[in-house]
């Protein structure tokens, strides 16, 4: 074994999870290899992308707010129910999200991930790009390194952190993750449209560096289960649809058709008018929630970020990068502790899971574990958004005839399509999923 | 056999976005890589060295700190020595000044390399000037647009069989002996994917940086007269003048003439003679056709 192929920690994947882990480990003086399959970190990474709770990184990097290439901070959140010809929105905005640490910022992953990885490199991590990791190396039951897809591609370290993304081959090869079912995985298809800074500020009622995160359910994805999003960057928009893969296969729809359909919806078309498509990308998202989380640890191996399915897709929450960063940091701390004790057994590394259980990462996922099933409810996806729009239409309709009181107008609209009993049951489910 | 390869860091074309109206390039989206043709030049040099079983490959670039990336790629692929030239004022240098700086660096060694490889053009400006200018400064013969290269030993001496790419799909086959400069087209070969140990060693290598202004040979050529760029715009198809078909012809034949553009097949005439006679013949031809 060459000395130069021996490291203290190997981090696979230079996304938010991997780069944060590498940063902490390198700062602690360990020899860290950060392996990335893309030409540069971020080349292959896709998100919506709103990075919630960026304060997590700001604590680590004092110059974060001056240096980090974020686009706009989110002060406006919109949730829209789309009917065929109509839209019903909840629109929230607050100045309280407008000072650092911001509640959320929009980023462009190719820029942001590259910057974050450069911080890890400055701290002393060795970034190895254009290199695919094919497999883990074992000594008995213990993971002792990785096999890269290059000649003589073995690298050794007592701890490997697998942050290799949504479809983590390493977690599967190590026997920590089972095969996915098509109900648990979603496909995100995204475009970046150039609109210009002025146009964005005027069209979305924003000033300065303020931004908007807007999510859509209902007609956005036709009869396919899923939703859509539209986020403002500095001079571009990120918009896309996220659909359940099982439903996509069942309905035999092509994802880019859904994206086109979303862009042509009468409530969306005026927002994206004259946008020039700069980028088109697609990525798998592990939206299965609590039940999709693999075993996170085995001797010599920790799994973090999307690889560990740490994606918080719970209806009104669509978060992933903050979960990735938090898990990357927890993995790094655990690896540090293991190095201090010189013990890389499952027992020591299980500290990683404990750290996650004490943080928002596993607590949020557990608390909202019923939400993914609720969100994929057939009626919530396809019936209620339309009914909500119809009800609103009935309420606002002015025809020169006597009106009924609102309660009976709304109930009349709902009762045409759905029984009161079903409505109550779904209401209870919604309550269980999100409220109590 | 000492081989030098000149490399340049250039934008990866797939990452470049040009605004269709303003014609401006979005510099934030750039990904800089080793220029594709230069990678082929390096690969050609390495294969030649391996075939001969002896020799060394020296990879040279002129560029800012970020461009060390291309030298690390070169080192990982198998270059023996690497060096970067840079001076802050070089950001404004045109291709002729750059060629002069490279020439000065190669002259600084006790003897010139036997072979110099360059990429034919870079993906950004694609002027294709640096290679030929470098050959001119060094007084070396050159072959541009190489798309085929075979090396043979001919009575103890190296003989290169070179295929050159000409315009309109024409090819030219040449035999050449070093010393020589070759500029390589990006279809010549498939650059190798380095092994992991080589890649790691290259990532950790320290790179020598030299200031071209400190090179004694450079001062003389420094005042190279650069081409001035007047305007940059997207090319438009050139309009083609069609002769009006003879009204005496039948409609069928007239339509046929319009569709074919009324052009006849391209004719070539081979003229032989002394250089003076040929020059006269050329001028006469150009005058006849109204070009001069």
XYZ file of C-alpha atoms in Angstrom:
728
model
C 0.000 0.000 0.000
C 1.401 3.422 -0.961
C 1.483 5.889 1.900
C -0.169 8.415 -0.355
C -3.230 6.196 -0.697
C -3.748 6.101 3.077
C -6.019 8.708 4.659
C -7.619 9.232 8.054
C -11.095 9.696 6.593
C -12.470 9.226 3.095
C -15.564 11.247 2.220
C -17.387 10.087 -0.902
C -19.363 12.841 -2.629
C -18.655 16.580 -2.530
C -22.207 17.793 -1.962
C -23.396 19.714 1.106
C -23.066 16.666 3.386
C -19.661 15.534 2.136
C -18.034 18.957 1.913
C -19.233 20.011 5.395
C -17.896 16.775 6.847
C -14.575 17.175 5.026
C -14.306 20.782 6.219
C -14.679 19.857 9.898
C -12.360 16.862 9.643
C -9.649 18.738 7.768
C -9.795 21.579 10.295
C -9.193 19.058 13.029
C -5.969 18.164 11.261
C -6.961 14.794 9.837
C -5.872 13.657 6.386
C -9.128 13.801 4.420
C -9.851 12.640 0.878
C -12.986 14.175 -0.626
C -13.918 12.184 -3.726
C -16.277 13.609 -6.342
C -17.401 11.954 -9.554
C -18.142 15.245 -11.366
C -15.564 17.397 -13.108
C -15.981 19.798 -10.190
C -18.135 19.673 -7.047
C -21.689 20.587 -7.987
C -21.387 19.525 -11.617
C -23.788 16.639 -11.032
C -25.793 17.999 -8.122
C -29.375 19.143 -8.427
C -31.733 20.774 -5.936
C -34.687 23.157 -6.154
C -32.718 24.856 -4.551
C -33.634 26.616 -1.318
C -31.066 26.079 1.388
C -32.992 26.396 4.658
C -31.271 27.150 7.943
C -28.021 28.345 6.291
C -26.999 29.448 9.788
C -25.721 25.880 10.212
C -22.864 26.683 7.858
C -22.497 30.277 8.990
C -21.560 28.999 12.450
C -18.783 27.012 10.849
C -17.611 29.644 8.372
C -17.474 33.135 9.878
C -17.234 34.751 6.441
C -20.267 32.835 5.164
C -22.591 35.803 4.671
C -19.972 37.808 2.759
C -18.577 35.017 0.657
C -21.154 32.314 0.055
C -22.615 32.518 -3.439
C -26.276 32.594 -2.494
C -28.826 34.266 -4.741
C -31.625 35.704 -2.600
C -32.875 35.239 0.950
C -36.437 34.010 1.270
C -38.891 36.444 2.811
C -41.951 35.293 0.903
C -43.442 31.787 1.005
C -46.366 30.879 -1.228
C -48.392 27.676 -1.306
C -50.726 27.442 -4.281
C -53.518 24.969 -5.005
C -53.926 24.759 -8.741
C -57.231 23.921 -10.404
C -57.544 23.501 -14.147
C -58.207 27.159 -14.823
C -57.782 28.669 -11.388
C -55.397 28.948 -8.472
C -55.806 29.451 -4.747
C -52.753 30.730 -2.876
C -51.599 31.179 0.656
C -49.068 33.983 0.527
C -46.895 34.747 3.504
C -44.161 37.314 3.840
C -42.192 38.649 6.749
C -39.356 41.061 7.352
C -38.194 38.798 10.172
C -36.579 36.472 7.624
C -34.651 39.376 6.095
C -31.650 39.569 8.429
C -28.818 37.068 8.882
C -29.012 34.298 9.824
C -31.636 34.084 7.127
C -34.339 31.466 7.332
C -33.561 30.252 3.830
C -31.578 31.324 0.779
C -31.824 30.290 -2.857
C -28.652 28.936 -4.357
C -27.398 27.544 -7.644
C -25.848 24.212 -6.778
C -22.977 24.262 -9.305
C -21.746 27.535 -7.775
C -22.577 26.849 -4.164
C -21.236 23.301 -3.953
C -18.031 24.355 -5.661
C -17.590 27.142 -3.141
C -18.312 24.916 -0.148
C -15.860 22.274 -1.361
C -13.233 24.995 -1.873
C -13.590 25.802 1.838
C -12.862 22.174 2.691
C -9.824 22.291 0.392
C -8.600 25.489 2.077
C -8.880 23.675 5.394
C -6.610 20.973 4.013
C -8.839 18.293 2.503
C -7.628 16.669 -0.706
C -10.343 17.019 -3.340
C -10.226 14.246 -5.947
C -12.580 15.084 -8.818
C -13.656 13.146 -11.946
C -13.399 9.965 -9.897
C -16.197 7.463 -9.346
C -16.189 5.232 -6.278
C -17.320 1.761 -7.300
C -17.129 -0.218 -4.104
C -16.017 -0.447 -0.509
C -12.960 -2.369 0.667
C -13.334 -4.645 3.675
C -11.165 -6.332 6.226
C -13.442 -8.949 7.727
C -16.616 -7.043 8.582
C -14.876 -3.696 8.779
C -14.830 -1.132 5.972
C -11.240 -0.037 5.418
C -11.403 1.973 2.221
C -12.935 2.484 -1.188
C -12.288 1.230 -4.688
C -12.286 4.018 -7.299
C -12.905 3.560 -10.998
C -9.342 4.280 -12.050
C -6.334 2.034 -12.460
C -4.920 1.108 -9.038
C -7.980 2.781 -7.585
C -7.813 1.641 -3.968
C -7.833 4.257 -1.193
C -7.648 3.366 2.481
C -8.981 4.957 5.654
C -10.337 3.602 8.938
C -13.559 5.620 8.430
C -15.464 6.177 5.214
C -18.318 8.682 5.080
C -20.696 7.798 2.248
C -22.345 11.027 1.118
C -22.855 9.751 -2.410
C -26.347 11.031 -2.978
C -29.896 9.882 -3.580
C -29.190 6.492 -5.089
C -26.327 5.543 -2.778
C -24.588 2.502 -4.178
C -22.273 2.426 -1.190
C -25.075 2.203 1.386
C -26.590 -0.625 -0.661
C -23.298 -2.439 -1.176
C -22.590 -2.246 2.548
C -25.966 -3.864 3.169
C -27.272 -0.842 5.064
C -29.941 0.194 2.587
C -32.562 -2.049 1.001
C -33.767 -1.720 -2.591
C -36.152 1.214 -3.001
C -39.745 0.886 -4.033
C -41.026 3.241 -6.715
C -43.474 4.764 -4.217
C -40.648 6.035 -2.039
C -38.663 7.782 -4.718
C -39.502 10.951 -6.577
C -38.089 12.443 -9.699
C -37.386 16.151 -9.789
C -37.168 17.839 -13.174
C -35.948 21.387 -13.162
C -35.227 24.315 -15.422
C -33.356 27.520 -14.784
C -34.853 30.424 -16.706
C -33.160 33.757 -17.222
C -35.502 36.681 -16.661
C -33.282 39.531 -15.522
C -33.000 41.094 -12.087
C -35.477 43.930 -12.630
C -38.134 41.679 -14.099
C -37.881 39.265 -11.206
C -38.157 41.989 -8.596
C -41.170 43.532 -10.304
C -42.921 40.296 -11.176
C -42.624 38.790 -7.720
C -42.887 41.977 -5.638
C -39.385 41.757 -4.251
C -36.890 44.417 -3.297
C -33.137 44.163 -3.067
C -31.987 40.679 -2.242
C -35.377 39.378 -1.114
C -36.576 36.164 -2.668
C -39.635 34.003 -2.937
C -40.158 30.281 -2.544
C -43.383 29.112 -4.070
C -44.820 25.600 -4.113
C -47.741 24.180 -6.022
C -50.032 21.166 -5.678
C -52.914 19.890 -7.739
C -53.145 20.546 -11.447
C -49.399 21.407 -11.504
C -48.657 17.741 -12.222
C -51.953 16.663 -13.771
C -53.086 13.338 -12.371
C -49.537 12.313 -11.455
C -48.734 12.476 -7.755
C -46.358 15.257 -6.928
C -45.982 18.992 -6.848
C -44.149 21.861 -8.422
C -41.922 24.673 -7.242
C -40.783 28.070 -8.374
C -37.920 29.870 -6.656
C -36.339 33.228 -7.430
C -32.592 33.536 -7.922
C -30.800 36.810 -8.568
C -31.581 37.085 -12.266
C -33.017 33.654 -12.957
C -35.895 31.456 -11.834
C -35.561 27.858 -10.751
C -38.718 25.959 -11.426
C -39.618 22.351 -11.714
C -41.911 19.494 -10.892
C -41.313 16.713 -8.395
C -43.298 13.561 -9.069
C -43.564 10.143 -7.508
C -41.859 7.608 -9.749
C -44.506 4.886 -9.281
C -47.247 7.276 -10.280
C -45.226 8.522 -13.238
C -44.788 4.982 -14.527
C -48.438 4.134 -13.935
C -49.741 7.190 -15.791
C -47.199 6.815 -18.583
C -46.289 10.487 -18.659
C -42.914 11.918 -19.516
C -41.531 14.192 -16.811
C -40.572 17.016 -19.161
C -44.150 17.052 -20.485
C -45.290 17.718 -16.944
C -42.828 20.560 -16.636
C -44.119 22.087 -19.871
C -47.652 21.660 -18.680
C -46.822 23.393 -15.419
C -45.227 26.299 -17.264
C -48.314 26.665 -19.422
C -50.808 26.763 -16.544
C -52.665 30.099 -16.638
C -51.458 30.933 -13.118
C -47.804 30.167 -13.929
C -47.399 31.234 -17.563
C -47.370 34.995 -16.802
C -44.657 34.438 -14.182
C -42.271 32.669 -16.556
C -43.105 34.629 -19.711
C -40.047 35.502 -21.834
C -37.765 33.368 -19.686
C -34.814 31.922 -21.566
C -33.961 28.366 -20.548
C -30.380 28.181 -19.350
C -30.268 24.772 -17.717
C -32.297 21.631 -17.650
C -31.642 18.969 -15.069
C -33.273 16.017 -13.374
C -32.521 14.081 -10.220
C -33.960 11.393 -8.010
C -35.135 12.415 -4.532
C -35.586 9.947 -1.666
C -38.926 11.249 -0.373
C -39.930 8.127 1.509
C -39.225 9.815 4.832
C -38.738 7.928 8.082
C -39.213 4.414 6.719
C -36.611 4.917 3.989
C -33.791 5.808 6.359
C -31.199 3.018 6.196
C -29.069 1.699 9.012
C -26.677 4.626 9.256
C -23.595 2.896 10.576
C -21.415 -0.128 10.219
C -17.857 -0.693 11.333
C -15.759 1.840 9.411
C -18.707 3.387 7.538
C -21.126 6.276 8.114
C -23.897 7.276 5.714
C -24.932 10.936 5.421
C -27.178 13.278 3.441
C -29.376 12.022 0.611
C -27.521 8.701 0.752
C -29.171 8.219 4.136
C -32.504 9.465 2.722
C -32.375 12.443 5.094
C -34.815 14.471 3.026
C -37.621 16.268 4.783
C -40.412 16.269 2.206
C -43.409 16.743 4.417
C -46.047 18.659 2.510
C -45.365 22.295 3.222
C -41.730 21.542 4.091
C -39.310 20.658 1.313
C -35.893 20.599 2.893
C -32.820 18.525 2.235
C -29.585 20.489 2.149
C -29.800 21.578 5.794
C -30.405 17.944 6.740
C -27.424 16.984 4.601
C -25.150 19.566 6.243
C -26.283 18.639 9.765
C -25.745 14.940 9.094
C -22.359 15.641 7.500
C -21.299 17.572 10.589
C -22.537 14.827 12.908
C -20.674 12.211 10.853
C -17.504 14.309 11.030
C -17.758 14.680 14.810
C -18.281 10.950 15.172
C -15.289 10.196 12.955
C -13.199 12.614 15.035
C -14.272 10.902 18.216
C -13.437 7.504 16.713
C -9.977 8.767 15.791
C -9.439 10.113 19.306
C -10.187 6.678 20.739
C -8.614 4.789 17.850
C -11.762 2.668 17.750
C -13.772 2.375 14.557
C -16.181 -0.350 15.611
C -19.928 -0.176 15.106
C -20.322 0.584 18.808
C -18.290 3.808 18.655
C -19.702 4.929 15.342
C -23.253 4.454 16.604
C -22.623 7.809 18.287
C -23.501 9.214 14.861
C -27.065 7.982 15.111
C -27.329 9.333 18.657
C -26.149 12.745 17.485
C -28.774 12.770 14.752
C -31.474 11.683 17.190
C -30.616 14.615 19.427
C -30.724 17.093 16.525
C -33.604 18.206 14.316
C -32.534 15.697 11.671
C -34.082 12.509 13.005
C -36.540 14.248 15.316
C -38.266 16.103 12.481
C -38.290 13.053 10.277
C -39.781 10.918 13.019
C -42.331 13.468 14.151
C -43.608 13.950 10.611
C -43.287 10.306 9.607
C -46.966 10.060 8.616
C -46.761 13.039 6.294
C -45.374 11.440 3.112
C -48.276 8.972 2.960
C -50.733 11.794 3.609
C -49.196 13.991 0.919
C -49.523 11.201 -1.607
C -53.227 10.780 -0.827
C -55.051 10.562 -4.169
C -57.693 13.116 -3.149
C -55.215 15.613 -1.733
C -53.255 15.397 -4.960
C -55.990 15.614 -7.515
C -59.372 16.410 -5.995
C -59.070 18.915 -3.167
C -57.030 21.579 -4.986
C -59.659 21.662 -7.725
C -62.518 21.713 -5.171
C -60.845 24.490 -3.202
C -60.616 26.577 -6.359
C -64.258 25.823 -7.236
C -65.391 26.757 -3.751
C -63.473 30.025 -3.931
C -65.016 30.678 -7.308
C -68.517 30.127 -5.892
C -67.773 32.442 -2.992
C -66.447 35.266 -5.143
C -68.976 34.857 -7.956
C -71.283 37.854 -8.261
C -74.204 37.231 -10.559
C -76.840 39.703 -9.467
C -78.678 36.965 -7.619
C -79.185 36.507 -3.879
C -76.211 34.790 -2.186
C -76.226 32.008 0.370
C -74.035 32.253 3.416
C -70.480 31.060 2.758
C -70.704 27.835 4.753
C -73.463 26.365 2.656
C -71.850 27.573 -0.608
C -68.597 25.837 0.235
C -70.211 22.681 1.572
C -72.417 22.425 -1.518
C -69.327 22.537 -3.753
C -67.445 19.956 -1.719
C -70.347 17.547 -1.290
C -70.796 17.161 -5.084
C -67.491 15.305 -5.286
C -66.743 13.878 -1.886
C -68.760 12.564 1.041
C -68.714 14.379 4.346
C -67.342 11.218 5.973
C -64.341 11.044 3.604
C -63.759 14.738 4.135
C -63.671 14.297 7.901
C -61.379 11.293 7.615
C -58.924 13.179 5.383
C -59.128 16.129 7.758
C -58.168 13.846 10.627
C -55.277 12.432 8.569
C -54.066 15.942 7.772
C -54.218 16.718 11.458
C -52.224 13.615 12.355
C -49.672 14.330 9.620
C -49.015 17.979 10.326
C -50.832 19.407 13.332
C -50.881 17.096 16.350
C 13.811 12.395 -27.765
C 12.769 15.533 -25.897
C 9.175 16.581 -26.477
C 7.536 19.812 -25.315
C 3.773 20.281 -25.186
C 2.121 23.686 -24.870
C -1.164 23.591 -22.976
C -3.905 26.091 -22.315
C -6.767 26.201 -19.883
C -9.903 27.001 -21.860
C -13.647 27.000 -21.247
C -15.469 23.710 -21.559
C -17.720 24.521 -24.536
C -20.738 22.767 -23.040
C -20.659 25.163 -20.077
C -20.615 28.347 -22.153
C -23.764 30.400 -22.517
C -23.794 33.233 -25.031
C -26.614 35.728 -24.819
C -28.196 35.593 -28.271
C -28.987 39.321 -28.339
C -26.021 41.015 -26.722
C -23.552 38.313 -27.775
C -22.051 38.487 -24.286
C -20.692 35.389 -22.618
C -21.914 34.517 -19.143
C -18.589 34.199 -17.338
C -20.168 32.888 -14.118
C -21.181 29.616 -15.710
C -17.790 28.794 -17.156
C -16.013 25.594 -16.363
C -12.331 25.805 -17.256
C -10.636 22.640 -18.396
C -7.634 21.521 -20.369
C -8.389 22.595 -23.936
C -9.563 19.522 -25.879
C -7.036 19.834 -28.714
C -4.217 20.382 -26.203
C -5.186 17.192 -24.373
C -4.817 15.344 -27.694
C -1.452 17.015 -28.271
C -0.309 15.804 -24.863
C -1.650 12.311 -25.500
C 0.166 12.195 -28.866
C 3.416 13.215 -27.178
C 3.018 10.580 -24.456
C 2.230 7.822 -26.979
C 5.266 8.776 -29.035
C 7.476 8.665 -25.964
C 6.066 5.276 -24.999
C 6.521 3.924 -28.508
C 10.136 5.038 -28.635
C 10.730 3.725 -25.124
C 12.862 6.735 -24.270
C 12.613 10.472 -23.970
C 10.829 13.037 -21.853
C 7.693 15.134 -22.107
C 7.728 18.703 -20.827
C 4.312 20.335 -20.365
C 4.224 24.119 -20.402
C 1.395 26.577 -19.901
C 1.044 30.319 -19.644
C -1.740 31.360 -17.340
C -2.872 32.475 -13.882
C -2.889 30.271 -10.775
C -6.123 28.467 -11.697
C -4.511 27.144 -14.863
C -2.187 24.948 -12.798
C -5.091 22.522 -13.008
C -4.105 21.661 -16.599
C -0.526 20.986 -15.562
C -1.758 18.616 -12.865
C -3.782 16.810 -15.517
C -0.648 16.645 -17.673
C 1.403 15.303 -14.797
C -1.222 12.670 -13.976
C -1.359 11.605 -17.625
C 2.393 11.099 -17.677
C 4.302 14.316 -18.372
C 7.790 14.193 -16.854
C 8.174 17.874 -16.049
C 5.710 20.760 -15.883
C 6.063 24.504 -15.657
C 3.801 27.512 -15.563
C 4.675 30.931 -16.967
C 2.884 33.955 -15.618
C 3.081 37.666 -15.185
C 0.042 39.780 -14.221
C 0.357 41.803 -17.426
C 0.007 38.585 -19.444
C -3.770 38.714 -18.998
C -3.820 41.244 -21.862
C -1.379 39.498 -24.143
C -2.428 38.449 -27.611
C -1.437 35.169 -29.260
C 1.789 36.519 -30.781
C 3.120 37.784 -27.455
C 2.147 34.507 -25.813
C 3.986 32.586 -28.549
C 7.015 34.827 -28.016
C 6.963 34.079 -24.280
C 6.713 30.316 -24.901
C 9.517 30.537 -27.467
C 11.706 32.410 -24.992
C 11.067 29.752 -22.354
C 11.965 26.896 -24.717
C 15.119 28.752 -25.799
C 16.167 29.135 -22.182
C 17.073 25.431 -22.117
C 20.512 24.452 -23.493
C 18.892 23.087 -26.651
C 15.455 23.195 -28.236
C 13.163 20.161 -27.882
C 13.142 17.695 -30.796
C 9.398 17.912 -31.123
C 6.874 20.491 -29.989
C 3.191 19.666 -29.809
C 0.430 22.252 -29.561
C -3.347 22.070 -29.842
C -4.526 23.431 -33.177
C -6.867 25.968 -31.593
C -8.377 26.760 -28.223
C -12.072 26.513 -27.550
C -12.371 30.212 -26.692
C -10.782 32.354 -29.399
C -9.821 29.576 -31.794
C -7.381 31.861 -33.570
C -5.005 28.957 -34.171
C -2.127 31.416 -34.000
C 0.051 30.452 -31.057
C 1.366 27.194 -32.555
C 2.399 28.612 -35.947
C 3.796 31.785 -34.336
C 5.837 29.689 -31.912
C 7.277 27.708 -34.845
C 8.125 30.975 -36.572
C 9.854 32.429 -33.500
C 11.876 29.254 -33.044
C 12.628 28.928 -36.759
C 11.144 25.416 -36.848
C 9.164 23.758 -39.635
C 5.547 23.096 -38.696
C 2.570 20.954 -39.611
C -0.848 22.267 -38.584
C -4.155 20.458 -38.170
C -2.727 16.989 -37.539
C -5.397 14.271 -37.544
C -3.158 11.259 -38.077
C 0.309 10.523 -36.731
C 2.514 7.456 -37.055
C 6.120 7.200 -36.014
C 8.636 4.938 -37.781
C 12.314 4.284 -37.306
C 14.031 4.923 -40.602
C 17.708 3.893 -40.547
C 18.035 4.897 -36.912
C 16.194 8.152 -37.383
C 12.650 9.051 -36.459
C 10.297 9.483 -39.400
C 6.766 10.810 -38.862
C 3.897 10.056 -41.225
C 1.437 12.827 -40.681
C -2.113 13.289 -41.994
C -3.239 16.880 -42.087
C -6.752 18.190 -42.218
C -7.445 20.758 -44.921
C -10.576 22.735 -45.663
C -13.595 21.097 -47.331
C -12.729 17.597 -46.243
C -9.371 17.429 -48.030
C -6.474 15.573 -46.472
C -2.740 15.943 -46.921
C -0.179 13.241 -46.114
C 3.308 14.328 -45.190
C 6.568 12.752 -44.135
C 8.556 14.708 -41.610
C 11.644 14.478 -39.430
C 12.318 16.334 -36.186
C 12.959 19.041 -35.181
C 9.416 20.053 -35.895
C 6.323 21.677 -34.426
C 2.944 19.983 -34.810
C -0.451 21.462 -34.021
C -2.976 18.769 -33.301
C -6.685 18.599 -34.059
C -8.946 17.414 -31.265
C -9.968 14.284 -33.168
C -6.432 12.862 -33.316
C -6.817 10.523 -30.357
C -8.651 9.768 -27.123
C -6.695 11.206 -24.179
C -6.098 8.691 -21.390
C -7.780 8.620 -17.973
C -4.973 8.623 -15.397
C -4.632 6.002 -12.680
C -5.519 6.947 -9.125
C -1.944 7.005 -7.739
C -0.830 9.220 -10.637
C -3.834 11.484 -10.095
C -3.109 11.796 -6.366
C 0.574 12.464 -6.943
C -0.328 15.187 -9.438
C -2.781 16.808 -7.007
C 0.018 17.065 -4.449
C 2.783 18.183 -6.799
C 4.318 21.619 -6.440
C 4.531 23.523 -9.675
C 7.384 25.737 -10.810
C 6.271 29.207 -11.839
C 8.444 31.445 -13.957
C 8.022 35.079 -14.920
C 8.351 35.322 -18.711
C 9.593 38.910 -18.439
C 12.655 37.572 -16.618
C 13.605 35.435 -19.634
C 16.497 37.076 -21.516
C 15.173 36.080 -24.932
C 11.760 37.529 -24.357
C 12.483 41.257 -24.313
C 13.362 41.293 -28.008
C 10.066 39.790 -29.125
C 7.920 41.446 -26.482
C 6.684 44.253 -28.702
C 4.911 41.807 -31.007
C 2.381 43.566 -33.170
C -0.929 42.008 -32.268
C -3.995 41.783 -34.407
C -6.679 44.221 -33.302
C -10.096 42.721 -32.757
C -12.591 45.136 -34.263
C -15.827 43.281 -33.635
C -17.114 39.901 -32.474
C -20.403 38.562 -33.755
C -22.192 35.307 -34.450
C -21.573 34.118 -37.986
C -24.443 34.329 -40.424
C -24.695 32.234 -43.557
C -23.218 34.100 -46.507
C -25.805 34.994 -49.166
C -25.201 33.165 -52.400
C -25.723 35.088 -55.605
C -27.823 33.115 -58.084
C -27.738 33.918 -61.784
C -31.174 34.506 -63.289
C -32.060 31.454 -65.395
C -32.257 31.922 -69.120
C -35.844 32.782 -70.040
C -35.484 30.724 -73.209
C -35.404 27.537 -71.124
C -38.452 25.489 -70.275
C -39.960 26.079 -66.800
C -38.749 22.636 -65.705
C -35.175 23.468 -66.610
C -35.401 26.947 -65.081
C -36.586 25.512 -61.756
C -33.799 22.967 -61.973
C -31.273 25.777 -62.410
C -32.667 27.719 -59.445
C -32.551 24.659 -57.219
C -28.983 23.776 -58.127
C -28.004 27.432 -57.940
C -27.015 27.276 -61.577
C -23.557 26.280 -60.439
C -21.281 24.011 -62.305
C -18.957 21.562 -60.561
C -15.905 23.063 -58.970
C -13.039 23.140 -61.393
C -9.413 22.955 -60.473
C -6.472 23.884 -62.617
C -2.980 22.749 -61.807
C -0.285 25.241 -62.754
C 3.371 24.370 -62.660
C 6.394 26.573 -62.908
C 8.869 28.656 -60.968
C 7.620 30.571 -57.885
C 7.701 33.868 -59.851
C 5.669 32.425 -62.712
C 3.183 30.926 -60.263
C 2.784 34.237 -58.445
C 2.158 36.012 -61.742
C -0.339 33.367 -62.748
C -2.140 33.734 -59.409
C -2.371 37.517 -59.696
C -3.602 37.183 -63.267
C -6.253 34.698 -62.123
C -7.423 36.953 -59.305
C -7.620 39.964 -61.635
C -9.517 37.953 -64.194
C -12.117 36.995 -61.606
C -12.376 40.549 -60.314
C -10.962 39.875 -56.835
C -8.090 42.333 -57.182
